[in-house]
Amino acid sequence: MKIVVLAGGISTERDVSLSSGRGIYHALKSNGHQVILLDVFLGLPDAKGRLEDLFEADIDWSASIRDVSKKVPDIEQVKALRPDCKSLLGPNVLELCSLCDIVFLGLHGSNGEDGRIQALFDLTGIRYTGTGHTSSALSMDKNITKQMFKGRGIPTPPSITIKKGESFELPESIGFPCMVKTCCGGSSVGVYRVEDVFCLEEALRQAFSYENQALIERCIIGREFSVAVVEGRALPIIEIAPLVGFYDYKNKYQAGSTIETCPADLPANLTARMQKHAEEACAAVGIEGYARVDFMLDERSGEDYALEVNTLPGMTPTSLMPQEAAAVGCSYEQLCEWIIQVSLKKYE
């Protein structure tokens, strides 16, 4: 097949997306496909000749991509590379996507997982991997996601959502320690653990530097897990145990920062319950194809709490979904192929 892998963009998860895109690109090439890897924002401004010929060109489209750094990328520097830009899509992106059999979305965060790209592709008849635009938009907003969880009876930590400049009182059901999160962020960018009221103000100030709405959530003390769900069925659970702190941006993408165990060491009844909650969480927001659900397990009560749904799970060398797939004998290359086949079912 002719495939465009879309990555990059201008979200805070840009570097993670590029790393995912590089891995997907090489996997699909090794599977025998004709593949182009594009930065959705920068595009291909210097393309010459017929665009369809690029699928057969002898080009390493991943040559300039580096490993994920410890710091969140400077998005203003990226935007400066297209000072006259009027669109998220870079030059020739839509044209190349319209020429391929399917677009493999390696995008993460806003302008990738929020449903905008998906809606555009739906309108223009371009096939793509992952869930549709509505479920993408629902899952991107943690506040909406949690409301959907509650409606289905899926346990999720108590929280409140506040807007920038809005006064509030912290309910007793949350208390300290608590977590402050941007409503629409990802990769733990804009996520802070807060121990007291003095730290809360600073955490909110930082969260509001990313967007105008933030979630304050009860901090669940215990173990952290994630569960990928493909076609409504949960894969083996993976446990995430950072060596220092919590599962933040650095611990997610710097090799050796976190101990990951898959399948997780859990009693059979708890494994089944968490997997069931993961499947129900995906159903609650209308996931088509595949996604990944993050959980905390309360060390005192033994209750598992669903935190959020990731509609385009990471595919970097340290990402969780590839490890879960490997636990059932599915290689990275096979996983990429599986994602394509599952995604194509939307169009049958």
mmCIF file with all atom_site columns, N, CA and C in Angstrom, residues 263-322:
data_model
loop_
_atom_site.group_PDB
_atom_site.id
_atom_site.type_symbol
_atom_site.label_atom_id
_atom_site.label_alt_id
_atom_site.label_comp_id
_atom_site.label_asym_id
_atom_site.label_entity_id
_atom_site.label_seq_id
_atom_site.pdbx_PDB_ins_code
_atom_site.Cartn_x
_atom_site.Cartn_y
_atom_site.Cartn_z
_atom_site.occupancy
_atom_site.B_iso_or_equiv
_atom_site.pdbx_formal_charge
_atom_site.auth_seq_id
_atom_site.auth_comp_id
_atom_site.auth_asym_id
_atom_site.auth_atom_id
_atom_site.pdbx_PDB_model_num
ATOM 1   N N  . PRO A 1 263 ? 3.185   -8.920  31.388 1.00 0.00 ? 263 PRO A N  1
ATOM 2   C CA . PRO A 1 263 ? 1.955   -8.562  32.083 1.00 0.00 ? 263 PRO A CA 1
ATOM 3   C C  . PRO A 1 263 ? 2.230   -8.138  33.525 1.00 0.00 ? 263 PRO A C  1
ATOM 4   N N  . ALA A 1 264 ? 1.419   -7.216  34.030 1.00 0.00 ? 264 ALA A N  1
ATOM 5   C CA . ALA A 1 264 ? 1.591   -6.717  35.391 1.00 0.00 ? 264 ALA A CA 1
ATOM 6   C C  . ALA A 1 264 ? 1.337   -7.827  36.403 1.00 0.00 ? 264 ALA A C  1
ATOM 7   N N  . ASP A 1 265 ? 2.054   -7.742  37.519 1.00 0.00 ? 265 ASP A N  1
ATOM 8   C CA . ASP A 1 265 ? 1.905   -8.726  38.598 1.00 0.00 ? 265 ASP A CA 1
ATOM 9   C C  . ASP A 1 265 ? 0.695   -8.350  39.448 1.00 0.00 ? 265 ASP A C  1
ATOM 10  N N  . LEU A 1 266 ? -0.450  -8.869  39.078 1.00 0.00 ? 266 LEU A N  1
ATOM 11  C CA . LEU A 1 266 ? -1.707  -8.583  39.763 1.00 0.00 ? 266 LEU A CA 1
ATOM 12  C C  . LEU A 1 266 ? -2.503  -9.876  39.932 1.00 0.00 ? 266 LEU A C  1
ATOM 13  N N  . PRO A 1 267 ? -3.329  -9.967  40.969 1.00 0.00 ? 267 PRO A N  1
ATOM 14  C CA . PRO A 1 267 ? -4.217  -11.131 41.097 1.00 0.00 ? 267 PRO A CA 1
ATOM 15  C C  . PRO A 1 267 ? -5.140  -11.227 39.880 1.00 0.00 ? 267 PRO A C  1
ATOM 16  N N  . ALA A 1 268 ? -5.547  -12.428 39.556 1.00 0.00 ? 268 ALA A N  1
ATOM 17  C CA . ALA A 1 268 ? -6.362  -12.656 38.356 1.00 0.00 ? 268 ALA A CA 1
ATOM 18  C C  . ALA A 1 268 ? -7.657  -11.860 38.387 1.00 0.00 ? 268 ALA A C  1
ATOM 19  N N  . ASN A 1 269 ? -8.299  -11.764 39.552 1.00 0.00 ? 269 ASN A N  1
ATOM 20  C CA . ASN A 1 269 ? -9.580  -11.047 39.620 1.00 0.00 ? 269 ASN A CA 1
ATOM 21  C C  . ASN A 1 269 ? -9.401  -9.549  39.393 1.00 0.00 ? 269 ASN A C  1
ATOM 22  N N  . LEU A 1 270 ? -8.286  -8.992  39.898 1.00 0.00 ? 270 LEU A N  1
ATOM 23  C CA . LEU A 1 270 ? -8.019  -7.574  39.707 1.00 0.00 ? 270 LEU A CA 1
ATOM 24  C C  . LEU A 1 270 ? -7.628  -7.294  38.256 1.00 0.00 ? 270 LEU A C  1
ATOM 25  N N  . THR A 1 271 ? -6.862  -8.190  37.658 1.00 0.00 ? 271 THR A N  1
ATOM 26  C CA . THR A 1 271 ? -6.514  -8.061  36.240 1.00 0.00 ? 271 THR A CA 1
ATOM 27  C C  . THR A 1 271 ? -7.772  -8.005  35.387 1.00 0.00 ? 271 THR A C  1
ATOM 28  N N  . ALA A 1 272 ? -8.676  -8.925  35.626 1.00 0.00 ? 272 ALA A N  1
ATOM 29  C CA . ALA A 1 272 ? -9.915  -8.987  34.849 1.00 0.00 ? 272 ALA A CA 1
ATOM 30  C C  . ALA A 1 272 ? -10.752 -7.730  35.053 1.00 0.00 ? 272 ALA A C  1
ATOM 31  N N  . ARG A 1 273 ? -10.790 -7.226  36.295 1.00 0.00 ? 273 ARG A N  1
ATOM 32  C CA . ARG A 1 273 ? -11.591 -6.033  36.583 1.00 0.00 ? 273 ARG A CA 1
ATOM 33  C C  . ARG A 1 273 ? -11.027 -4.809  35.886 1.00 0.00 ? 273 ARG A C  1
ATOM 34  N N  . MET A 1 274 ? -9.708  -4.636  35.948 1.00 0.00 ? 274 MET A N  1
ATOM 35  C CA . MET A 1 274 ? -9.108  -3.472  35.309 1.00 0.00 ? 274 MET A CA 1
ATOM 36  C C  . MET A 1 274 ? -9.253  -3.539  33.793 1.00 0.00 ? 274 MET A C  1
ATOM 37  N N  . GLN A 1 275 ? -9.073  -4.717  33.221 1.00 0.00 ? 275 GLN A N  1
ATOM 38  C CA . GLN A 1 275 ? -9.248  -4.858  31.775 1.00 0.00 ? 275 GLN A CA 1
ATOM 39  C C  . GLN A 1 275 ? -10.692 -4.552  31.375 1.00 0.00 ? 275 GLN A C  1
ATOM 40  N N  . LYS A 1 276 ? -11.644 -5.002  32.187 1.00 0.00 ? 276 LYS A N  1
ATOM 41  C CA . LYS A 1 276 ? -13.059 -4.713  31.913 1.00 0.00 ? 276 LYS A CA 1
ATOM 42  C C  . LYS A 1 276 ? -13.321 -3.211  31.969 1.00 0.00 ? 276 LYS A C  1
ATOM 43  N N  . HIS A 1 277 ? -12.739 -2.542  32.960 1.00 0.00 ? 277 HIS A N  1
ATOM 44  C CA . HIS A 1 277 ? -12.899 -1.091  33.057 1.00 0.00 ? 277 HIS A CA 1
ATOM 45  C C  . HIS A 1 277 ? -12.260 -0.383  31.858 1.00 0.00 ? 277 HIS A C  1
ATOM 46  N N  . ALA A 1 278 ? -11.142 -0.899  31.368 1.00 0.00 ? 278 ALA A N  1
ATOM 47  C CA . ALA A 1 278 ? -10.493 -0.311  30.190 1.00 0.00 ? 278 ALA A CA 1
ATOM 48  C C  . ALA A 1 278 ? -11.394 -0.442  28.961 1.00 0.00 ? 278 ALA A C  1
ATOM 49  N N  . GLU A 1 279 ? -11.992 -1.603  28.792 1.00 0.00 ? 279 GLU A N  1
ATOM 50  C CA . GLU A 1 279 ? -12.897 -1.821  27.673 1.00 0.00 ? 279 GLU A CA 1
ATOM 51  C C  . GLU A 1 279 ? -14.121 -0.919  27.778 1.00 0.00 ? 279 GLU A C  1
ATOM 52  N N  . GLU A 1 280 ? -14.659 -0.789  28.997 1.00 0.00 ? 280 GLU A N  1
ATOM 53  C CA . GLU A 1 280 ? -15.826 0.074   29.215 1.00 0.00 ? 280 GLU A CA 1
ATOM 54  C C  . GLU A 1 280 ? -15.474 1.548   29.019 1.00 0.00 ? 280 GLU A C  1
ATOM 55  N N  . ALA A 1 281 ? -14.262 1.941   29.407 1.00 0.00 ? 281 ALA A N  1
ATOM 56  C CA . ALA A 1 281 ? -13.824 3.327   29.236 1.00 0.00 ? 281 ALA A CA 1
ATOM 57  C C  . ALA A 1 281 ? -13.763 3.685   27.752 1.00 0.00 ? 281 ALA A C  1
ATOM 58  N N  . CYS A 1 282 ? -13.237 2.788   26.939 1.00 0.00 ? 282 CYS A N  1
ATOM 59  C CA . CYS A 1 282 ? -13.179 3.041   25.496 1.00 0.00 ? 282 CYS A CA 1
ATOM 60  C C  . CYS A 1 282 ? -14.578 3.103   24.898 1.00 0.00 ? 282 CYS A C  1
ATOM 61  N N  . ALA A 1 283 ? -15.442 2.223   25.359 1.00 0.00 ? 283 ALA A N  1
ATOM 62  C CA . ALA A 1 283 ? -16.829 2.239   24.867 1.00 0.00 ? 283 ALA A CA 1
ATOM 63  C C  . ALA A 1 283 ? -17.536 3.530   25.272 1.00 0.00 ? 283 ALA A C  1
ATOM 64  N N  . ALA A 1 284 ? -17.213 4.041   26.456 1.00 0.00 ? 284 ALA A N  1
ATOM 65  C CA . ALA A 1 284 ? -17.879 5.247   26.968 1.00 0.00 ? 284 ALA A CA 1
ATOM 66  C C  . ALA A 1 284 ? -17.651 6.450   26.075 1.00 0.00 ? 284 ALA A C  1
ATOM 67  N N  . VAL A 1 285 ? -16.477 6.540   25.457 1.00 0.00 ? 285 VAL A N  1
ATOM 68  C CA . VAL A 1 285 ? -16.177 7.689   24.592 1.00 0.00 ? 285 VAL A CA 1
ATOM 69  C C  . VAL A 1 285 ? -16.259 7.316   23.107 1.00 0.00 ? 285 VAL A C  1
ATOM 70  N N  . GLY A 1 286 ? -16.738 6.115   22.812 1.00 0.00 ? 286 GLY A N  1
ATOM 71  C CA . GLY A 1 286 ? -17.008 5.733   21.426 1.00 0.00 ? 286 GLY A CA 1
ATOM 72  C C  . GLY A 1 286 ? -15.789 5.392   20.599 1.00 0.00 ? 286 GLY A C  1
ATOM 73  N N  . ILE A 1 287 ? -14.779 4.786   21.215 1.00 0.00 ? 287 ILE A N  1
ATOM 74  C CA . ILE A 1 287 ? -13.544 4.460   20.495 1.00 0.00 ? 287 ILE A CA 1
ATOM 75  C C  . ILE A 1 287 ? -13.807 3.444   19.387 1.00 0.00 ? 287 ILE A C  1
ATOM 76  N N  . GLU A 1 288 ? -13.257 3.732   18.203 1.00 0.00 ? 288 GLU A N  1
ATOM 77  C CA . GLU A 1 288 ? -13.251 2.785   17.092 1.00 0.00 ? 288 GLU A CA 1
ATOM 78  C C  . GLU A 1 288 ? -11.817 2.315   16.876 1.00 0.00 ? 288 GLU A C  1
ATOM 79  N N  . GLY A 1 289 ? -11.612 1.035   16.812 1.00 0.00 ? 289 GLY A N  1
ATOM 80  C CA . GLY A 1 289 ? -10.283 0.511   16.499 1.00 0.00 ? 289 GLY A CA 1
ATOM 81  C C  . GLY A 1 289 ? -9.445  0.241   17.717 1.00 0.00 ? 289 GLY A C  1
ATOM 82  N N  . TYR A 1 290 ? -8.694  1.247   18.173 1.00 0.00 ? 290 TYR A N  1
ATOM 83  C CA . TYR A 1 290 ? -7.775  1.010   19.287 1.00 0.00 ? 290 TYR A CA 1
ATOM 84  C C  . TYR A 1 290 ? -7.547  2.276   20.089 1.00 0.00 ? 290 TYR A C  1
ATOM 85  N N  . ALA A 1 291 ? -7.116  2.082   21.335 1.00 0.00 ? 291 ALA A N  1
ATOM 86  C CA . ALA A 1 291 ? -6.775  3.199   22.228 1.00 0.00 ? 291 ALA A CA 1
ATOM 87  C C  . ALA A 1 291 ? -6.057  2.606   23.436 1.00 0.00 ? 291 ALA A C  1
ATOM 88  N N  . ARG A 1 292 ? -5.703  3.470   24.389 1.00 0.00 ? 292 ARG A N  1
ATOM 89  C CA . ARG A 1 292 ? -5.038  3.010   25.612 1.00 0.00 ? 292 ARG A CA 1
ATOM 90  C C  . ARG A 1 292 ? -5.601  3.800   26.783 1.00 0.00 ? 292 ARG A C  1
ATOM 91  N N  . VAL A 1 293 ? -5.856  3.106   27.892 1.00 0.00 ? 293 VAL A N  1
ATOM 92  C CA . VAL A 1 293 ? -6.458  3.735   29.067 1.00 0.00 ? 293 VAL A CA 1
ATOM 93  C C  . VAL A 1 293 ? -5.467  3.677   30.223 1.00 0.00 ? 293 VAL A C  1
ATOM 94  N N  . ASP A 1 294 ? -5.264  4.810   30.910 1.00 0.00 ? 294 ASP A N  1
ATOM 95  C CA . ASP A 1 294 ? -4.347  4.888   32.048 1.00 0.00 ? 294 ASP A CA 1
ATOM 96  C C  . ASP A 1 294 ? -5.102  4.726   33.357 1.00 0.00 ? 294 ASP A C  1
ATOM 97  N N  . PHE A 1 295 ? -4.476  4.039   34.313 1.00 0.00 ? 295 PHE A N  1
ATOM 98  C CA . PHE A 1 295 ? -5.106  3.728   35.593 1.00 0.00 ? 295 PHE A CA 1
ATOM 99  C C  . PHE A 1 295 ? -4.162  3.986   36.761 1.00 0.00 ? 295 PHE A C  1
ATOM 100 N N  . MET A 1 296 ? -4.752  4.276   37.920 1.00 0.00 ? 296 MET A N  1
ATOM 101 C CA . MET A 1 296 ? -4.067  4.222   39.205 1.00 0.00 ? 296 MET A CA 1
ATOM 102 C C  . MET A 1 296 ? -4.772  3.193   40.075 1.00 0.00 ? 296 MET A C  1
ATOM 103 N N  . LEU A 1 297 ? -3.990  2.444   40.857 1.00 0.00 ? 297 LEU A N  1
ATOM 104 C CA . LEU A 1 297 ? -4.528  1.467   41.797 1.00 0.00 ? 297 LEU A CA 1
ATOM 105 C C  . LEU A 1 297 ? -4.272  1.979   43.205 1.00 0.00 ? 297 LEU A C  1
ATOM 106 N N  . ASP A 1 298 ? -5.333  2.292   43.944 1.00 0.00 ? 298 ASP A N  1
ATOM 107 C CA . ASP A 1 298 ? -5.219  2.834   45.292 1.00 0.00 ? 298 ASP A CA 1
ATOM 108 C C  . ASP A 1 298 ? -4.639  1.778   46.230 1.00 0.00 ? 298 ASP A C  1
ATOM 109 N N  . GLU A 1 299 ? -3.498  2.109   46.878 1.00 0.00 ? 299 GLU A N  1
ATOM 110 C CA . GLU A 1 299 ? -2.835  1.133   47.736 1.00 0.00 ? 299 GLU A CA 1
ATOM 111 C C  . GLU A 1 299 ? -3.619  0.833   49.005 1.00 0.00 ? 299 GLU A C  1
ATOM 112 N N  . ARG A 1 300 ? -4.541  1.715   49.376 1.00 0.00 ? 300 ARG A N  1
ATOM 113 C CA . ARG A 1 300 ? -5.318  1.493   50.596 1.00 0.00 ? 300 ARG A CA 1
ATOM 114 C C  . ARG A 1 300 ? -6.614  0.736   50.322 1.00 0.00 ? 300 ARG A C  1
ATOM 115 N N  . SER A 1 301 ? -7.366  1.193   49.342 1.00 0.00 ? 301 SER A N  1
ATOM 116 C CA . SER A 1 301 ? -8.677  0.577   49.083 1.00 0.00 ? 301 SER A CA 1
ATOM 117 C C  . SER A 1 301 ? -8.625  -0.569  48.089 1.00 0.00 ? 301 SER A C  1
ATOM 118 N N  . GLY A 1 302 ? -7.567  -0.626  47.265 1.00 0.00 ? 302 GLY A N  1
ATOM 119 C CA . GLY A 1 302 ? -7.489  -1.641  46.231 1.00 0.00 ? 302 GLY A CA 1
ATOM 120 C C  . GLY A 1 302 ? -8.359  -1.336  45.027 1.00 0.00 ? 302 GLY A C  1
ATOM 121 N N  . GLU A 1 303 ? -8.944  -0.116  44.964 1.00 0.00 ? 303 GLU A N  1
ATOM 122 C CA . GLU A 1 303 ? -9.785  0.281   43.840 1.00 0.00 ? 303 GLU A CA 1
ATOM 123 C C  . GLU A 1 303 ? -8.921  0.764   42.684 1.00 0.00 ? 303 GLU A C  1
ATOM 124 N N  . ASP A 1 304 ? -9.301  0.379   41.464 1.00 0.00 ? 304 ASP A N  1
ATOM 125 C CA . ASP A 1 304 ? -8.604  0.901   40.292 1.00 0.00 ? 304 ASP A CA 1
ATOM 126 C C  . ASP A 1 304 ? -9.389  2.074   39.728 1.00 0.00 ? 304 ASP A C  1
ATOM 127 N N  . TYR A 1 305 ? -8.674  3.151   39.391 1.00 0.00 ? 305 TYR A N  1
ATOM 128 C CA . TYR A 1 305 ? -9.297  4.383   38.909 1.00 0.00 ? 305 TYR A CA 1
ATOM 129 C C  . TYR A 1 305 ? -8.820  4.694   37.491 1.00 0.00 ? 305 TYR A C  1
ATOM 130 N N  . ALA A 1 306 ? -9.759  4.830   36.560 1.00 0.00 ? 306 ALA A N  1
ATOM 131 C CA . ALA A 1 306 ? -9.418  5.229   35.197 1.00 0.00 ? 306 ALA A CA 1
ATOM 132 C C  . ALA A 1 306 ? -9.130  6.725   35.163 1.00 0.00 ? 306 ALA A C  1
ATOM 133 N N  . LEU A 1 307 ? -8.032  7.116   34.525 1.00 0.00 ? 307 LEU A N  1
ATOM 134 C CA . LEU A 1 307 ? -7.631  8.516   34.465 1.00 0.00 ? 307 LEU A CA 1
ATOM 135 C C  . LEU A 1 307 ? -7.998  9.170   33.143 1.00 0.00 ? 307 LEU A C  1
ATOM 136 N N  . GLU A 1 308 ? -7.656  8.523   32.033 1.00 0.00 ? 308 GLU A N  1
ATOM 137 C CA . GLU A 1 308 ? -7.897  9.126   30.728 1.00 0.00 ? 308 GLU A CA 1
ATOM 138 C C  . GLU A 1 308 ? -7.770  8.073   29.634 1.00 0.00 ? 308 GLU A C  1
ATOM 139 N N  . VAL A 1 309 ? -8.232  8.444   28.431 1.00 0.00 ? 309 VAL A N  1
ATOM 140 C CA . VAL A 1 309 ? -8.123  7.584   27.253 1.00 0.00 ? 309 VAL A CA 1
ATOM 141 C C  . VAL A 1 309 ? -7.188  8.251   26.254 1.00 0.00 ? 309 VAL A C  1
ATOM 142 N N  . ASN A 1 310 ? -6.189  7.520   25.789 1.00 0.00 ? 310 ASN A N  1
ATOM 143 C CA . ASN A 1 310 ? -5.256  8.006   24.773 1.00 0.00 ? 310 ASN A CA 1
ATOM 144 C C  . ASN A 1 310 ? -5.675  7.417   23.424 1.00 0.00 ? 310 ASN A C  1
ATOM 145 N N  . THR A 1 311 ? -6.141  8.263   22.503 1.00 0.00 ? 311 THR A N  1
ATOM 146 C CA . THR A 1 311 ? -6.679  7.749   21.246 1.00 0.00 ? 311 THR A CA 1
ATOM 147 C C  . THR A 1 311 ? -5.613  7.428   20.209 1.00 0.00 ? 311 THR A C  1
ATOM 148 N N  . LEU A 1 312 ? -4.424  8.007   20.339 1.00 0.00 ? 312 LEU A N  1
ATOM 149 C CA . LEU A 1 312 ? -3.296  7.647   19.473 1.00 0.00 ? 312 LEU A CA 1
ATOM 150 C C  . LEU A 1 312 ? -2.108  7.344   20.383 1.00 0.00 ? 312 LEU A C  1
ATOM 151 N N  . PRO A 1 313 ? -2.077  6.138   20.969 1.00 0.00 ? 313 PRO A N  1
ATOM 152 C CA . PRO A 1 313 ? -1.015  5.793   21.917 1.00 0.00 ? 313 PRO A CA 1
ATOM 153 C C  . PRO A 1 313 ? 0.373   5.919   21.291 1.00 0.00 ? 313 PRO A C  1
ATOM 154 N N  . GLY A 1 314 ? 1.341   6.263   22.132 1.00 0.00 ? 314 GLY A N  1
ATOM 155 C CA . GLY A 1 314 ? 2.712   6.423   21.665 1.00 0.00 ? 314 GLY A CA 1
ATOM 156 C C  . GLY A 1 314 ? 3.263   5.158   21.040 1.00 0.00 ? 314 GLY A C  1
ATOM 157 N N  . MET A 1 315 ? 4.122   5.350   20.045 1.00 0.00 ? 315 MET A N  1
ATOM 158 C CA . MET A 1 315 ? 4.788   4.231   19.370 1.00 0.00 ? 315 MET A CA 1
ATOM 159 C C  . MET A 1 315 ? 6.296   4.458   19.336 1.00 0.00 ? 315 MET A C  1
ATOM 160 N N  . THR A 1 316 ? 6.821   5.106   20.393 1.00 0.00 ? 316 THR A N  1
ATOM 161 C CA . THR A 1 316 ? 8.266   5.336   20.508 1.00 0.00 ? 316 THR A CA 1
ATOM 162 C C  . THR A 1 316 ? 8.944   4.068   21.029 1.00 0.00 ? 316 THR A C  1
ATOM 163 N N  . PRO A 1 317 ? 10.296  4.040   21.078 1.00 0.00 ? 317 PRO A N  1
ATOM 164 C CA . PRO A 1 317 ? 10.991  2.858   21.607 1.00 0.00 ? 317 PRO A CA 1
ATOM 165 C C  . PRO A 1 317 ? 10.641  2.533   23.063 1.00 0.00 ? 317 PRO A C  1
ATOM 166 N N  . THR A 1 318 ? 10.156  3.519   23.836 1.00 0.00 ? 318 THR A N  1
ATOM 167 C CA . THR A 1 318 ? 9.809   3.259   25.237 1.00 0.00 ? 318 THR A CA 1
ATOM 168 C C  . THR A 1 318 ? 8.304   3.232   25.479 1.00 0.00 ? 318 THR A C  1
ATOM 169 N N  . SER A 1 319 ? 7.500   3.266   24.429 1.00 0.00 ? 319 SER A N  1
ATOM 170 C CA . SER A 1 319 ? 6.052   3.370   24.585 1.00 0.00 ? 319 SER A CA 1
ATOM 171 C C  . SER A 1 319 ? 5.428   2.082   25.119 1.00 0.00 ? 319 SER A C  1
ATOM 172 N N  . LEU A 1 320 ? 4.226   2.235   25.668 1.00 0.00 ? 320 LEU A N  1
ATOM 173 C CA . LEU A 1 320 ? 3.580   1.144   26.402 1.00 0.00 ? 320 LEU A CA 1
ATOM 174 C C  . LEU A 1 320 ? 2.837   0.167   25.509 1.00 0.00 ? 320 LEU A C  1
ATOM 175 N N  . MET A 1 321 ? 2.088   0.657   24.531 1.00 0.00 ? 321 MET A N  1
ATOM 176 C CA . MET A 1 321 ? 1.283   -0.249  23.717 1.00 0.00 ? 321 MET A CA 1
ATOM 177 C C  . MET A 1 321 ? 2.127   -1.295  22.980 1.00 0.00 ? 321 MET A C  1
ATOM 178 N N  . PRO A 1 322 ? 3.270   -0.934  22.390 1.00 0.00 ? 322 PRO A N  1
ATOM 179 C CA . PRO A 1 322 ? 4.096   -1.966  21.765 1.00 0.00 ? 322 PRO A CA 1
ATOM 180 C C  . PRO A 1 322 ? 4.555   -3.050  22.749 1.00 0.00 ? 322 PRO A C  1
#
